[in-house]
Amino acid sequence: MEQQPIYYDPSLYYETQTGNKLCKKNLIRGSDNIFIYGKVIMQQKNIIRGDLGRINLGKYLILCEGVTLRPSYQVQANDQIKYSHITIGDYVIIDSNSIIQAQKIGSNVHIGKNCIIGHRANISDNVKILDDTIIPPDTVIPPYTVYGGKPARYIAELPETVSYIHREQAIKYYKSFQPKRTSDTKEFQFSSIQGSTVQQ
């Protein structure tokens, strides 16, 4: 099925030289610790906590409305809290209102709506997480699997072609995400998001 256009108000988005489309209505902290590698979509009401730890965002990452990225932490022997990094791979879609506290999410991953990915979880490449799933802390999700439930459990195995399917879905979504055009809308250049770090 062909992806239908998804129109957004261009006055509410920054667009960077590397093709990132970042809504202004997001709460972003610690932007110097957020590294975006190109063609990332951040819809509105996202919470990105780079002030807690480094966040690496791969290419063709789609963050739908209301997603939270919050680095996980461990309590050390002296009762000090140490935050870790979040790394998210390429061609990943994270659907609306999901909370991500994982240490790593691989490439070609689709995370459904209203999911909670627990502290220090590790999601391998080529994985699908169903809507409303809760992944407990320190869980390792193996590649080519479907997980769902509260708590998450193995549901099914995915075919090897899923890497191409997820990649195609992410690229189609990115291409379909288009600015609304009206007769009185003028073409203009978007400035880069203030204070963020964008890798070429």
CSV table of C-alpha atoms in Angstrom, one decimal:
chain,number,residue,atom,x,y,z
A,1,MET,CA,0.0,0.0,0.0
A,2,GLU,CA,1.3,3.4,-1.0
A,3,GLN,CA,2.1,5.8,1.9
A,4,GLN,CA,-0.3,8.7,1.9
A,5,PRO,CA,1.1,12.2,2.4
A,6,ILE,CA,1.4,13.5,6.0
A,7,TYR,CA,1.2,17.2,6.0
A,8,TYR,CA,2.8,19.5,8.6
A,9,ASP,CA,2.8,23.2,9.2
A,10,PRO,CA,6.2,24.4,8.1
A,11,SER,CA,6.1,27.4,10.4
A,12,LEU,CA,6.3,24.9,13.3
A,13,TYR,CA,9.4,23.0,12.1
A,14,TYR,CA,13.1,23.5,11.7
A,15,GLU,CA,14.7,21.8,8.8
A,16,THR,CA,18.5,21.3,8.9
A,17,GLN,CA,20.9,20.9,6.0
A,18,THR,CA,21.1,17.2,6.6
A,19,GLY,CA,17.3,16.9,6.2
A,20,ASN,CA,16.2,16.7,9.8
A,21,LYS,CA,12.6,18.0,10.4
A,22,LEU,CA,12.3,19.0,14.0
A,23,CYS,CA,9.1,20.4,15.5
A,24,LYS,CA,9.6,23.5,17.7
A,25,LYS,CA,7.0,22.2,20.1
A,26,ASN,CA,9.3,19.8,21.9
A,27,LEU,CA,11.1,19.8,25.2
A,28,ILE,CA,14.8,19.3,24.5
A,29,ARG,CA,17.4,19.5,27.2
A,30,GLY,CA,21.1,19.2,26.8
A,31,SER,CA,21.1,19.7,23.1
A,32,ASP,CA,25.0,19.6,23.0
A,33,ASN,CA,24.7,15.9,24.0
A,34,ILE,CA,22.2,15.1,21.2
A,35,PHE,CA,23.8,13.8,18.0
A,36,ILE,CA,21.6,13.6,14.9
A,37,TYR,CA,22.9,11.8,11.8
A,38,GLY,CA,20.4,13.0,9.2
A,39,LYS,CA,16.9,12.6,7.9
A,40,VAL,CA,15.3,12.5,11.4
A,41,ILE,CA,11.7,13.5,12.0
A,42,MET,CA,10.7,14.7,15.5
A,43,GLN,CA,7.0,15.4,15.7
A,44,GLN,CA,5.5,17.5,18.5
A,45,LYS,CA,5.4,17.0,22.2
A,46,ASN,CA,8.6,14.9,22.3
A,47,ILE,CA,10.8,15.0,25.4
A,48,ILE,CA,14.5,14.5,24.8
A,49,ARG,CA,16.8,14.5,27.9
A,50,GLY,CA,20.3,15.0,26.6
A,51,ASP,CA,21.1,16.7,29.9
A,52,LEU,CA,21.2,13.3,31.5
A,53,GLY,CA,23.4,11.5,29.0
A,54,ARG,CA,24.5,11.4,25.4
A,55,ILE,CA,21.8,10.5,22.8
A,56,ASN,CA,22.8,9.2,19.4
A,57,LEU,CA,20.1,9.2,16.7
A,58,GLY,CA,20.6,7.3,13.5
A,59,LYS,CA,19.4,8.1,10.0
A,60,TYR,CA,15.7,7.9,9.0
A,61,LEU,CA,14.6,7.9,12.6
A,62,ILE,CA,10.9,8.7,13.1
A,63,LEU,CA,9.8,10.0,16.5
A,64,CYS,CA,6.0,10.3,16.4
A,65,GLU,CA,4.1,12.6,18.7
A,66,GLY,CA,4.6,12.4,22.5
A,67,VAL,CA,7.8,10.2,22.5
A,68,THR,CA,10.1,10.5,25.5
A,69,LEU,CA,13.9,9.7,25.2
A,70,ARG,CA,15.4,9.5,28.7
A,71,PRO,CA,18.8,7.9,29.3
A,72,SER,CA,18.8,5.1,31.7
A,73,TYR,CA,20.8,5.0,34.9
A,74,GLN,CA,22.4,2.6,37.5
A,75,VAL,CA,22.8,3.2,41.2
A,76,GLN,CA,26.4,2.7,42.1
A,77,ALA,CA,27.9,1.3,45.4
A,78,ASN,CA,28.2,4.8,46.9
A,79,ASP,CA,24.5,5.4,46.1
A,80,GLN,CA,25.5,7.8,43.3
A,81,ILE,CA,23.3,7.7,40.1
A,82,LYS,CA,25.2,7.2,36.9
A,83,TYR,CA,23.4,7.8,33.6
A,84,SER,CA,24.3,6.0,30.4
A,85,HIS,CA,24.0,6.8,26.7
A,86,ILE,CA,21.1,6.0,24.4
A,87,THR,CA,22.0,4.8,20.9
A,88,ILE,CA,19.3,4.4,18.3
A,89,GLY,CA,20.2,2.9,14.9
A,90,ASP,CA,19.0,3.7,11.4
A,91,TYR,CA,15.5,3.2,9.9
A,92,VAL,CA,13.7,3.1,13.2
A,93,ILE,CA,10.1,4.2,13.8
A,94,ILE,CA,9.0,4.9,17.4
A,95,ASP,CA,5.2,5.4,17.5
A,96,SER,CA,3.3,7.9,19.6
A,97,ASN,CA,3.4,8.2,23.4
A,98,SER,CA,6.2,5.7,23.9
A,99,ILE,CA,8.8,6.1,26.6
A,100,ILE,CA,12.3,5.0,25.8
A,101,GLN,CA,14.9,4.4,28.5
A,102,ALA,CA,16.8,1.7,26.6
A,103,GLN,CA,20.6,1.7,26.4
A,104,LYS,CA,20.5,0.6,22.7
A,105,ILE,CA,18.0,0.2,20.0
A,106,GLY,CA,19.3,-1.4,16.8
A,107,SER,CA,18.5,-0.6,13.2
A,108,ASN,CA,15.3,-1.6,11.3
A,109,VAL,CA,13.2,-1.5,14.4
A,110,HIS,CA,9.5,-0.6,14.8
A,111,ILE,CA,8.3,0.3,18.3
A,112,GLY,CA,4.5,0.6,18.6
A,113,LYS,CA,2.3,3.1,20.4
A,114,ASN,CA,2.2,3.6,24.2
A,115,CYS,CA,5.2,1.3,24.9
A,116,ILE,CA,7.6,1.6,27.8
A,117,ILE,CA,11.1,0.4,27.1
A,118,GLY,CA,12.8,-0.1,30.5
A,119,HIS,CA,16.1,1.0,31.8
A,120,ARG,CA,19.2,-0.4,30.1
A,121,ALA,CA,17.1,-2.6,27.8
A,122,ASN,CA,18.9,-3.7,24.6
A,123,ILE,CA,16.8,-4.1,21.4
A,124,SER,CA,18.6,-5.8,18.6
A,125,ASP,CA,18.3,-5.1,14.9
A,126,ASN,CA,15.2,-6.2,12.9
A,127,VAL,CA,12.7,-6.2,15.7
A,128,LYS,CA,9.0,-5.3,16.1
A,129,ILE,CA,7.6,-4.2,19.4
A,130,LEU,CA,3.8,-4.3,19.5
A,131,ASP,CA,1.6,-1.5,20.8
A,132,ASP,CA,1.2,-1.1,24.6
A,133,THR,CA,4.2,-3.3,25.4
A,134,ILE,CA,6.2,-2.9,28.6
A,135,ILE,CA,9.8,-4.2,28.3
A,136,PRO,CA,11.3,-4.7,31.8
A,137,PRO,CA,14.7,-3.2,32.8
A,138,ASP,CA,17.8,-5.0,31.5
A,139,THR,CA,15.9,-7.1,28.9
A,140,VAL,CA,17.7,-8.1,25.8
A,141,ILE,CA,15.4,-8.5,22.7
A,142,PRO,CA,17.0,-10.8,20.1
A,143,PRO,CA,17.1,-10.0,16.4
A,144,TYR,CA,14.2,-11.0,14.0
A,145,THR,CA,11.6,-11.2,16.7
A,146,VAL,CA,8.2,-9.8,17.6
A,147,TYR,CA,7.6,-8.9,21.3
A,148,GLY,CA,4.5,-7.7,23.0
A,149,GLY,CA,2.6,-7.7,26.3
A,150,LYS,CA,2.9,-6.5,29.9
A,151,PRO,CA,5.5,-7.6,30.6
A,152,ALA,CA,6.9,-8.2,27.1
A,153,ARG,CA,7.1,-11.8,25.9
A,154,TYR,CA,8.2,-13.5,22.7
A,155,ILE,CA,5.3,-13.5,20.1
A,156,ALA,CA,6.8,-14.6,16.8
A,157,GLU,CA,9.8,-14.8,14.6
A,158,LEU,CA,10.4,-12.3,11.7
A,159,PRO,CA,11.6,-13.3,8.2
A,160,GLU,CA,15.0,-12.1,7.0
A,161,THR,CA,13.2,-9.7,4.6
A,162,VAL,CA,12.0,-7.6,7.6
A,163,SER,CA,15.2,-5.5,7.4
A,164,TYR,CA,14.1,-4.3,3.9
A,165,ILE,CA,10.5,-3.9,5.0
A,166,HIS,CA,11.4,-1.7,8.0
A,167,ARG,CA,13.9,0.3,5.9
A,168,GLU,CA,11.3,0.9,3.2
A,169,GLN,CA,8.7,1.9,5.8
A,170,ALA,CA,11.0,4.5,7.4
A,171,ILE,CA,12.1,6.0,4.0
A,172,LYS,CA,8.5,6.2,2.8
A,173,TYR,CA,7.3,7.8,6.0
A,174,TYR,CA,10.1,10.4,5.7
A,175,LYS,CA,9.3,11.2,2.1
A,176,SER,CA,5.6,11.4,2.8
A,177,PHE,CA,6.1,13.9,5.6
A,178,GLN,CA,5.6,17.1,3.6
A,179,PRO,CA,5.0,20.8,4.4
A,180,LYS,CA,1.5,22.2,3.8
A,181,ARG,CA,1.5,24.5,0.8
A,182,THR,CA,-1.0,27.3,0.3
A,183,SER,CA,-1.3,30.0,-2.3
A,184,ASP,CA,0.0,32.6,0.1
A,185,THR,CA,2.8,30.5,1.6
A,186,LYS,CA,6.3,31.7,0.6
A,187,GLU,CA,9.3,29.5,0.2
A,188,PHE,CA,11.9,30.1,2.8
A,189,GLN,CA,14.9,28.4,4.4
A,190,PHE,CA,14.6,26.9,7.8
A,191,SER,CA,17.3,27.6,10.3
A,192,SER,CA,19.0,24.8,12.2
A,193,ILE,CA,17.7,24.1,15.7
A,194,GLN,CA,19.4,26.4,18.1
A,195,GLY,CA,22.1,24.7,20.1
A,196,SER,CA,21.7,21.1,18.7
A,197,THR,CA,24.5,19.1,17.3
A,198,VAL,CA,24.0,17.7,13.8
A,199,GLN,CA,26.5,15.5,12.2
A,200,GLN,CA,27.1,15.6,8.5
